Amino acid sequence: MKTRRLFREDVYMKEAAATVTAVERKDGKTFVTLDQTVFFPTGGGQSCDVGMMDSLKVVDVFEENDFIVHRVEGDEECLNKLQIGDSVEISIDWAHRFDNMQRHCGEHIMSGIFYELYGGVNRGFHMGDDYMTIDISLEEKPEFDKITWEMAKEVELRTNMVIWQNLPVITRHFDTREEAENLPLRKALAFDKDITIVCVGSVDNPADCVACCGTHPATAGQVGMVKIYKVETNKGMFRIYFEAGERAFRQYQQRFDVLTTLENRLSAGFSDLMDKYEAQQEKVKDTKNRLYHLTKAVVKKEAEEIKKEICPAYVRKYDILSINDILDIGKALQGAIPTIVFLVHNPSNTVLMFSDSFDCGKLVKENASIYNGKGGGGKQSARAIFGKEEYVDTFIDLIEKHLR
């Protein structure tokens, strides 16, 4: 006898008594089938319910033929005692269930609005941990060939208007396709029997009406809110990133907190925040430009000074200039190096070597490891990086003696 699905009869039922009809232990995991269950199995783009079976945790629920199978975890003694015919108390994690109900129903309403306004057909649905997505294919209204951000905002508004109206959400179950097709469906049925139709609003003028096996609240108002985050093209369709319910509200809070922090840091209000931000960006751009030219001037001056005093195994150390700046100095010295030049980046204990006549890369490869250094490079330039400052001078001294 197939599992009785109590969540179909009352989506708000949180707990029940049930009888074990099968127990299977496979690959160290325990699977239990019951005569009836309040646990919704994974399906229709929605994750399964989780909760408890007596003292055991229900961590996964899935459908297998006409049965619903529960994977349970917990005390080994309790797991081993489970037998066919046992009576158990089952209860779902209601917060998890209601979260799924809010999100799934929000997706239904929004998909219905995309279809109504732009002839967009939902061809894919995913409920992720951080957001949900739907893939909308523009098929029914040829005058629309893309979904703009303005179009998405209109859908968002219309979706929330349906939520604010607190329209009834009615779930109907049908044995045959013929019975179900009497309803104003926005998408053709993909199966012939055991069909569940979810309708938001009246059958005469629904906000949405589509086949779905998921769990949904009794009224649209319980969805709370829907927020669209992004629209992007995907395989000839348009992927909509969004969230619904408490998740949407909490993300709104987090983003508003970030916005408020920016306003405070820029001494701006909401109305002039972007102006203040753009002005700040212009200052940053100007500062970067000035720094670029000042650095180039310093690099040029350093190279000129080194050329005046350069000698065999020349060493110069830097605390402020970056490694890239020092590399530019070394490049400017090429053709004027009698033996080898060591330019040291003090903050990172990095020795940058330059030479017109010796193989710098080979010298690093053969000697840096002696002092637990690492690095590499080419013939004209290379670098060696050390974990301790004292190894820098020791390494330089070693190379100088090696080249005498």
CSV table of C-alpha atoms in Angstrom, one decimal:
chain,number,residue,atom,x,y,z
A,1,MET,CA,0.0,0.0,0.0
A,2,LYS,CA,1.4,3.4,-1.0
A,3,THR,CA,2.4,6.0,1.6
A,4,ARG,CA,-0.4,8.3,2.6
A,5,ARG,CA,0.7,11.9,2.0
A,6,LEU,CA,-0.6,13.9,5.0
A,7,PHE,CA,1.0,17.1,3.7
A,8,ARG,CA,-1.5,17.0,0.8
A,9,GLU,CA,-4.4,16.9,3.1
A,10,ASP,CA,-3.1,19.6,5.4
A,11,VAL,CA,0.0,21.5,4.6
A,12,TYR,CA,0.1,23.0,8.1
A,13,MET,CA,0.2,19.6,9.8
A,14,LYS,CA,3.5,19.5,11.7
A,15,GLU,CA,3.4,16.1,13.4
A,16,ALA,CA,1.7,12.8,13.3
A,17,ALA,CA,1.8,9.2,14.5
A,18,ALA,CA,2.9,6.6,11.8
A,19,THR,CA,3.7,2.9,11.5
A,20,VAL,CA,6.9,1.6,10.0
A,21,THR,CA,6.3,-0.5,6.9
A,22,ALA,CA,9.9,-1.0,5.7
A,23,VAL,CA,13.4,-0.6,7.0
A,24,GLU,CA,16.4,-0.9,4.8
A,25,ARG,CA,20.1,-0.5,5.8
A,26,LYS,CA,22.4,0.2,2.9
A,27,ASP,CA,26.0,1.5,2.7
A,28,GLY,CA,25.9,2.4,6.4
A,29,LYS,CA,22.6,4.4,6.0
A,30,THR,CA,19.1,3.7,7.3
A,31,PHE,CA,16.0,4.2,5.2
A,32,VAL,CA,12.5,4.0,6.7
A,33,THR,CA,9.1,3.8,4.9
A,34,LEU,CA,5.9,4.7,6.8
A,35,ASP,CA,2.2,4.0,6.2
A,36,GLN,CA,1.7,7.8,6.3
A,37,THR,CA,3.9,10.9,6.6
A,38,VAL,CA,3.9,14.6,7.0
A,39,PHE,CA,7.3,14.8,5.3
A,40,PHE,CA,7.4,16.3,1.8
A,41,PRO,CA,9.9,14.5,-0.4
A,42,THR,CA,12.4,16.4,-2.7
A,43,GLY,CA,10.6,17.3,-5.9
A,44,GLY,CA,9.3,20.1,-8.2
A,45,GLY,CA,12.5,22.1,-7.6
A,46,GLN,CA,11.8,22.1,-3.8
A,47,SER,CA,14.0,20.5,-1.1
A,48,CYS,CA,12.5,17.9,1.2
A,49,ASP,CA,11.3,18.4,4.7
A,50,VAL,CA,13.6,17.6,7.6
A,51,GLY,CA,12.7,16.8,11.2
A,52,MET,CA,12.5,14.0,13.7
A,53,MET,CA,11.3,10.4,13.9
A,54,ASP,CA,11.1,9.7,17.6
A,55,SER,CA,14.7,10.5,18.7
A,56,LEU,CA,16.2,10.0,15.2
A,57,LYS,CA,16.8,12.9,12.8
A,58,VAL,CA,15.2,12.7,9.4
A,59,VAL,CA,17.9,14.2,7.1
A,60,ASP,CA,16.5,13.2,3.6
A,61,VAL,CA,13.2,12.3,2.1
A,62,PHE,CA,12.6,11.1,-1.4
A,63,GLU,CA,9.9,9.3,-3.4
A,64,GLU,CA,10.4,5.8,-4.7
A,65,ASN,CA,7.5,4.4,-6.8
A,66,ASP,CA,4.4,5.1,-4.7
A,67,PHE,CA,6.3,5.2,-1.4
A,68,ILE,CA,8.0,8.0,0.5
A,69,VAL,CA,11.4,7.0,2.0
A,70,HIS,CA,13.0,8.7,5.0
A,71,ARG,CA,16.7,8.6,5.6
A,72,VAL,CA,17.3,8.8,9.4
A,73,GLU,CA,20.4,9.3,11.5
A,74,GLY,CA,21.1,9.1,15.2
A,75,ASP,CA,22.0,6.7,18.0
A,76,GLU,CA,23.1,3.3,16.6
A,77,GLU,CA,21.1,1.4,19.2
A,78,CYS,CA,17.9,3.2,18.2
A,79,LEU,CA,18.6,2.7,14.5
A,80,ASN,CA,19.1,-1.0,15.0
A,81,LYS,CA,15.9,-1.4,17.0
A,82,LEU,CA,13.7,-0.1,14.2
A,83,GLN,CA,11.4,-2.8,13.0
A,84,ILE,CA,8.4,-3.2,10.6
A,85,GLY,CA,5.3,-2.5,12.6
A,86,ASP,CA,6.8,-0.1,15.1
A,87,SER,CA,4.8,3.0,15.9
A,88,VAL,CA,6.7,6.2,15.7
A,89,GLU,CA,6.1,9.9,16.2
A,90,ILE,CA,7.1,12.1,13.3
A,91,SER,CA,7.5,15.9,13.2
A,92,ILE,CA,8.8,18.3,10.6
A,93,ASP,CA,11.1,21.3,11.1
A,94,TRP,CA,8.3,23.9,10.6
A,95,ALA,CA,10.7,26.8,9.9
A,96,HIS,CA,12.2,24.9,7.1
A,97,ARG,CA,8.8,23.9,5.7
A,98,PHE,CA,7.4,27.4,5.8
A,99,ASP,CA,10.5,28.8,4.2
A,100,ASN,CA,10.0,26.5,1.3
A,101,MET,CA,6.3,27.3,1.2
A,102,GLN,CA,7.0,31.1,1.0
A,103,ARG,CA,9.7,30.7,-1.6
A,104,HIS,CA,7.8,28.2,-3.8
A,105,CYS,CA,4.6,30.2,-3.8
A,106,GLY,CA,6.5,33.4,-4.5
A,107,GLU,CA,8.0,31.7,-7.6
A,108,HIS,CA,4.5,30.7,-8.7
A,109,ILE,CA,3.1,34.1,-8.5
A,110,MET,CA,6.0,35.8,-10.2
A,111,SER,CA,6.1,33.2,-13.0
A,112,GLY,CA,2.4,33.8,-13.6
A,113,ILE,CA,3.0,37.5,-13.9
A,114,PHE,CA,5.8,37.0,-16.4
A,115,TYR,CA,3.5,34.9,-18.5
A,116,GLU,CA,0.6,37.4,-18.2
A,117,LEU,CA,2.6,40.5,-19.1
A,118,TYR,CA,5.2,39.3,-21.6
A,119,GLY,CA,4.2,35.7,-22.6
A,120,GLY,CA,7.2,34.4,-20.7
A,121,VAL,CA,7.2,30.7,-20.0
A,122,ASN,CA,9.1,29.3,-17.0
A,123,ARG,CA,11.4,26.6,-18.4
A,124,GLY,CA,13.6,26.1,-15.3
A,125,PHE,CA,13.4,26.6,-11.5
A,126,HIS,CA,16.0,26.3,-8.8
A,127,MET,CA,15.8,27.0,-5.1
A,128,GLY,CA,19.4,27.6,-3.9
A,129,ASP,CA,20.7,28.5,-0.5
A,130,ASP,CA,21.4,32.1,-1.4
A,131,TYR,CA,18.8,32.9,-4.0
A,132,MET,CA,16.2,31.3,-6.4
A,133,THR,CA,16.3,31.4,-10.1
A,134,ILE,CA,13.8,30.9,-12.9
A,135,ASP,CA,14.6,30.7,-16.6
A,136,ILE,CA,12.0,32.6,-18.7
A,137,SER,CA,11.5,31.8,-22.4
A,138,LEU,CA,9.7,34.5,-24.3
A,139,GLU,CA,7.4,32.4,-26.4
A,140,GLU,CA,3.8,33.6,-26.3
A,141,LYS,CA,4.0,37.2,-27.3
A,142,PRO,CA,6.3,37.9,-30.3
A,143,GLU,CA,6.4,41.6,-29.6
A,144,PHE,CA,8.8,40.9,-26.7
A,145,ASP,CA,12.3,39.6,-27.5
A,146,LYS,CA,14.1,40.5,-24.3
A,147,ILE,CA,13.5,41.1,-20.6
A,148,THR,CA,14.9,44.5,-19.5
A,149,TRP,CA,15.5,45.6,-15.9
A,150,GLU,CA,12.4,47.9,-16.2
A,151,MET,CA,10.3,44.9,-17.3
A,152,ALA,CA,11.6,42.9,-14.4
A,153,LYS,CA,10.7,45.7,-11.9
A,154,GLU,CA,7.2,45.8,-13.3
A,155,VAL,CA,6.9,42.0,-12.7
A,156,GLU,CA,8.2,42.5,-9.2
A,157,LEU,CA,5.7,45.2,-8.4
A,158,ARG,CA,2.8,43.2,-9.8
A,159,THR,CA,3.9,40.1,-7.9
A,160,ASN,CA,3.9,42.0,-4.6
A,161,MET,CA,0.5,43.5,-5.4
A,162,VAL,CA,-0.9,39.9,-5.6
A,163,ILE,CA,0.8,39.2,-2.3
A,164,TRP,CA,-0.7,42.3,-0.7
A,165,GLN,CA,-4.2,41.3,-1.9
A,166,ASN,CA,-3.8,38.1,0.1
A,167,LEU,CA,-5.4,36.0,-2.6
A,168,PRO,CA,-6.3,32.4,-1.7
A,169,VAL,CA,-3.9,29.7,-2.8
A,170,ILE,CA,-5.9,26.6,-3.5
A,171,THR,CA,-4.3,23.2,-4.2
A,172,ARG,CA,-6.4,20.6,-6.1
A,173,HIS,CA,-5.6,17.0,-6.8
A,174,PHE,CA,-6.9,15.1,-9.9
A,175,ASP,CA,-6.7,11.5,-11.0
A,176,THR,CA,-6.7,12.2,-14.7
A,177,ARG,CA,-5.5,14.8,-17.2
A,178,GLU,CA,-9.0,15.4,-18.5
A,179,GLU,CA,-10.1,16.7,-15.1
A,180,ALA,CA,-7.1,18.9,-14.6
A,181,GLU,CA,-7.2,20.5,-18.0
A,182,ASN,CA,-10.5,22.2,-17.2
A,183,LEU,CA,-8.5,24.7,-15.2
A,184,PRO,CA,-6.9,27.8,-16.8
A,185,LEU,CA,-3.3,26.4,-16.8
A,186,ARG,CA,-0.4,28.7,-17.9
A,187,LYS,CA,1.7,25.6,-18.9
A,188,ALA,CA,0.6,22.4,-20.6
A,189,LEU,CA,0.5,19.3,-18.4
A,190,ALA,CA,3.5,16.9,-18.6
A,191,PHE,CA,1.8,13.8,-17.2
A,192,ASP,CA,-1.5,12.0,-17.3
A,193,LYS,CA,-2.5,11.0,-13.8
A,194,ASP,CA,-2.1,11.9,-10.1
A,195,ILE,CA,-2.0,15.6,-10.9
A,196,THR,CA,-1.8,18.5,-8.4
A,197,ILE,CA,-2.8,22.0,-9.6
A,198,VAL,CA,-1.9,25.1,-7.5
A,199,CYS,CA,-4.1,28.1,-8.2
A,200,VAL,CA,-3.5,31.6,-6.8
A,201,GLY,CA,-6.7,33.6,-6.8
A,202,SER,CA,-10.0,32.6,-8.4
A,203,VAL,CA,-10.2,30.1,-11.2
A,204,ASP,CA,-12.0,32.8,-13.3
A,205,ASN,CA,-9.1,35.2,-13.1
A,206,PRO,CA,-6.1,33.6,-11.4
A,207,ALA,CA,-2.7,35.2,-10.7
A,208,ASP,CA,-1.3,31.8,-11.5
A,209,CYS,CA,-2.5,28.3,-12.2
A,210,VAL,CA,-0.1,25.5,-12.8
A,211,ALA,CA,0.7,21.9,-12.0
A,212,CYS,CA,3.0,21.6,-9.0
A,213,CYS,CA,3.7,19.0,-6.4
A,214,GLY,CA,5.3,21.4,-3.8
A,215,THR,CA,3.9,22.8,-0.6
A,216,HIS,CA,2.3,26.3,-0.5
A,217,PRO,CA,0.7,28.5,2.1
A,218,ALA,CA,-3.1,28.9,2.1
A,219,THR,CA,-3.0,32.6,1.1
A,220,ALA,CA,-0.6,34.7,-1.0
A,221,GLY,CA,-0.1,37.2,1.9
A,222,GLN,CA,1.9,34.6,3.8
A,223,VAL,CA,4.6,34.8,1.1
A,224,GLY,CA,5.4,38.2,2.6
A,225,MET,CA,7.4,39.8,-0.3
A,226,VAL,CA,9.4,39.0,-3.4
A,227,LYS,CA,12.5,40.8,-4.5
A,228,ILE,CA,14.3,40.4,-7.9
A,229,TYR,CA,18.1,40.9,-7.8
A,230,LYS,CA,19.3,40.4,-11.3
A,231,VAL,CA,18.4,39.5,-14.9
A,232,GLU,CA,20.8,37.8,-17.3
A,233,THR,CA,20.7,35.9,-20.6
A,234,ASN,CA,21.1,32.2,-20.4
A,235,LYS,CA,20.9,29.7,-23.3
A,236,GLY,CA,18.5,31.8,-25.3
A,237,MET,CA,16.3,32.5,-22.2
A,238,PHE,CA,16.4,35.0,-19.4
A,239,ARG,CA,17.5,33.9,-15.9
A,240,ILE,CA,15.9,35.8,-13.1
A,241,TYR,CA,17.6,35.9,-9.7
A,242,PHE,CA,15.2,36.6,-6.8
A,243,GLU,CA,14.2,35.7,-3.3
A,244,ALA,CA,10.9,35.5,-1.4
A,245,GLY,CA,9.5,35.5,2.1
A,246,GLU,CA,11.6,35.9,5.2
A,247,ARG,CA,14.7,35.4,3.2
A,248,ALA,CA,13.9,38.3,0.9
A,249,PHE,CA,13.2,40.5,4.0
A,250,ARG,CA,16.4,39.5,5.7
A,251,GLN,CA,18.5,40.2,2.6
A,252,TYR,CA,16.7,43.6,2.3
A,253,GLN,CA,17.7,44.3,5.9
A,254,GLN,CA,21.4,43.4,5.2
A,255,ARG,CA,21.5,45.5,2.0
A,256,PHE,CA,19.8,48.4,3.7
A,257,ASP,CA,22.4,48.2,6.5
A,258,VAL,CA,25.2,48.4,3.9
A,259,LEU,CA,23.5,51.4,2.2
A,260,THR,CA,23.1,53.2,5.5
A,261,THR,CA,26.8,52.6,6.3
A,262,LEU,CA,27.8,54.1,3.0
A,263,GLU,CA,25.6,57.1,3.6
A,264,ASN,CA,27.3,57.7,7.0
A,265,ARG,CA,30.8,57.2,5.6
A,266,LEU,CA,30.2,59.6,2.7
A,267,SER,CA,28.2,62.1,4.9
A,268,ALA,CA,25.3,61.7,2.5
A,269,GLY,CA,21.6,61.1,2.5
A,270,PHE,CA,19.8,58.6,0.2
A,271,SER,CA,18.9,61.3,-2.3
A,272,ASP,CA,22.5,62.5,-2.9
A,273,LEU,CA,24.4,59.3,-2.1
A,274,MET,CA,25.2,58.5,-5.8
A,275,ASP,CA,26.4,62.1,-6.4
A,276,LYS,CA,28.7,61.9,-3.3
A,277,TYR,CA,29.9,58.5,-4.5
A,278,GLU,CA,30.7,59.7,-8.0
A,279,ALA,CA,32.6,62.7,-6.6
A,280,GLN,CA,34.6,60.4,-4.3
A,281,GLN,CA,35.4,58.1,-7.3
A,282,GLU,CA,36.6,61.1,-9.3
A,283,LYS,CA,39.0,62.0,-6.4
A,284,VAL,CA,40.2,58.5,-6.2
A,285,LYS,CA,40.8,58.5,-10.0
A,286,ASP,CA,42.7,61.7,-9.8
A,287,THR,CA,44.8,60.4,-6.8
A,288,LYS,CA,45.7,57.2,-8.7
A,289,ASN,CA,46.7,59.3,-11.8
A,290,ARG,CA,48.9,61.5,-9.7
A,291,LEU,CA,50.4,58.5,-7.9
A,292,TYR,CA,51.1,56.8,-11.2
A,293,HIS,CA,53.0,59.8,-12.6
A,294,LEU,CA,54.9,60.4,-9.3
A,295,THR,CA,55.9,56.7,-9.2
A,296,LYS,CA,57.2,56.9,-12.7
A,297,ALA,CA,59.2,59.9,-11.9
A,298,VAL,CA,60.7,58.2,-8.8
A,299,VAL,CA,61.6,55.1,-10.8
A,300,LYS,CA,63.3,57.2,-13.5
A,301,LYS,CA,65.3,59.2,-10.9
A,302,GLU,CA,66.3,56.0,-9.0
A,303,ALA,CA,67.5,54.4,-12.2
A,304,GLU,CA,69.5,57.5,-13.1
A,305,GLU,CA,71.1,57.6,-9.6
A,306,ILE,CA,72.0,53.9,-9.7
A,307,LYS,CA,73.7,54.3,-13.1
A,308,LYS,CA,75.9,57.1,-11.7
A,309,GLU,CA,77.2,55.0,-8.8
A,310,ILE,CA,76.7,51.4,-10.1
A,311,CYS,CA,79.5,48.9,-9.3
A,312,PRO,CA,79.9,45.1,-9.4
A,313,ALA,CA,77.4,43.4,-7.1
A,314,TYR,CA,75.5,46.6,-6.5
A,315,VAL,CA,72.9,46.5,-3.6
A,316,ARG,CA,70.0,48.9,-3.0
A,317,LYS,CA,67.1,48.4,-0.6
A,318,TYR,CA,63.5,49.8,-0.6
A,319,ASP,CA,60.8,50.1,2.0
A,320,ILE,CA,58.1,52.1,0.2
A,321,LEU,CA,58.2,51.2,-3.5
A,322,SER,CA,56.3,48.1,-4.6
A,323,ILE,CA,57.9,45.1,-6.2
A,324,ASN,CA,56.6,46.1,-9.6
A,325,ASP,CA,58.2,49.6,-9.2
A,326,ILE,CA,61.5,47.9,-8.3
A,327,LEU,CA,61.2,45.7,-11.4
A,328,ASP,CA,60.7,48.8,-13.5
A,329,ILE,CA,64.0,50.2,-12.0
A,330,GLY,CA,65.8,47.0,-12.9
A,331,LYS,CA,64.5,47.0,-16.4
A,332,ALA,CA,65.7,50.6,-16.9
A,333,LEU,CA,69.3,49.5,-15.8
A,334,GLN,CA,69.6,46.8,-18.5
A,335,GLY,CA,72.6,47.4,-20.7
A,336,ALA,CA,74.4,49.3,-17.9
A,337,ILE,CA,75.1,46.5,-15.4
A,338,PRO,CA,78.8,45.5,-15.0
A,339,THR,CA,78.1,42.2,-13.2
A,340,ILE,CA,74.9,42.0,-11.1
A,341,VAL,CA,72.4,44.3,-9.3
A,342,PHE,CA,70.5,43.4,-6.2
A,343,LEU,CA,67.4,45.5,-5.5
A,344,VAL,CA,65.7,44.4,-2.3
A,345,HIS,CA,62.0,44.8,-1.3
A,346,ASN,CA,62.4,44.9,2.5
A,347,PRO,CA,58.8,44.3,3.5
A,348,SER,CA,58.6,40.9,1.8
A,349,ASN,CA,62.3,39.9,2.1
A,350,THR,CA,62.5,39.7,-1.7
A,351,VAL,CA,65.7,40.0,-3.6
A,352,LEU,CA,65.3,41.1,-7.2
A,353,MET,CA,68.4,40.3,-9.3
A,354,PHE,CA,69.3,41.9,-12.7
A,355,SER,CA,72.3,41.2,-14.9
A,356,ASP,CA,73.5,41.7,-18.5
A,357,SER,CA,76.0,38.9,-18.3
A,358,PHE,CA,75.0,36.2,-15.7
A,359,ASP,CA,72.0,33.9,-15.7
A,360,CYS,CA,69.9,35.3,-12.8
A,361,GLY,CA,67.3,32.5,-12.9
A,362,LYS,CA,70.0,29.8,-12.6
A,363,LEU,CA,71.6,31.6,-9.7
A,364,VAL,CA,68.3,31.7,-7.8
A,365,LYS,CA,67.6,28.1,-8.6
A,366,GLU,CA,71.0,26.8,-7.4
A,367,ASN,CA,71.4,29.0,-4.3
A,368,ALA,CA,68.1,30.3,-2.8
A,369,SER,CA,67.1,26.9,-1.3
A,370,ILE,CA,70.2,26.9,0.8
A,371,TYR,CA,68.5,29.6,3.0
A,372,ASN,CA,64.9,28.1,2.6
A,373,GLY,CA,64.2,30.6,-0.1
A,374,LYS,CA,62.1,30.2,-3.2
A,375,GLY,CA,61.7,32.0,-6.5
A,376,GLY,CA,62.7,31.9,-10.1
A,377,GLY,CA,63.0,33.9,-13.2
A,378,GLY,CA,64.8,34.3,-16.5
A,379,LYS,CA,68.4,35.0,-17.5
A,380,GLN,CA,68.3,38.8,-17.2
A,381,SER,CA,66.1,39.0,-14.1
A,382,ALA,CA,64.9,36.8,-11.3
A,383,ARG,CA,63.7,37.0,-7.7
A,384,ALA,CA,64.3,35.1,-4.5
A,385,ILE,CA,62.0,35.3,-1.5
A,386,PHE,CA,63.0,34.4,2.0
A,387,GLY,CA,61.2,33.8,5.2
A,388,LYS,CA,63.6,35.7,7.4
A,389,GLU,CA,65.3,39.1,6.9
A,390,GLU,CA,68.8,37.9,7.9
A,391,TYR,CA,68.7,35.5,5.0
A,392,VAL,CA,68.6,38.3,2.5
A,393,ASP,CA,72.1,39.7,3.2
A,394,THR,CA,73.5,36.2,3.5
A,395,PHE,CA,72.1,35.2,0.1
A,396,ILE,CA,73.5,38.3,-1.5
A,397,ASP,CA,76.9,37.8,0.0
A,398,LEU,CA,76.9,34.2,-1.2
A,399,ILE,CA,76.1,35.2,-4.8
A,400,GLU,CA,78.7,38.0,-4.7
A,401,LYS,CA,81.4,35.6,-3.6
A,402,HIS,CA,80.3,33.1,-6.2
A,403,LEU,CA,80.7,35.6,-9.0
A,404,ARG,CA,84.2,36.8,-8.1
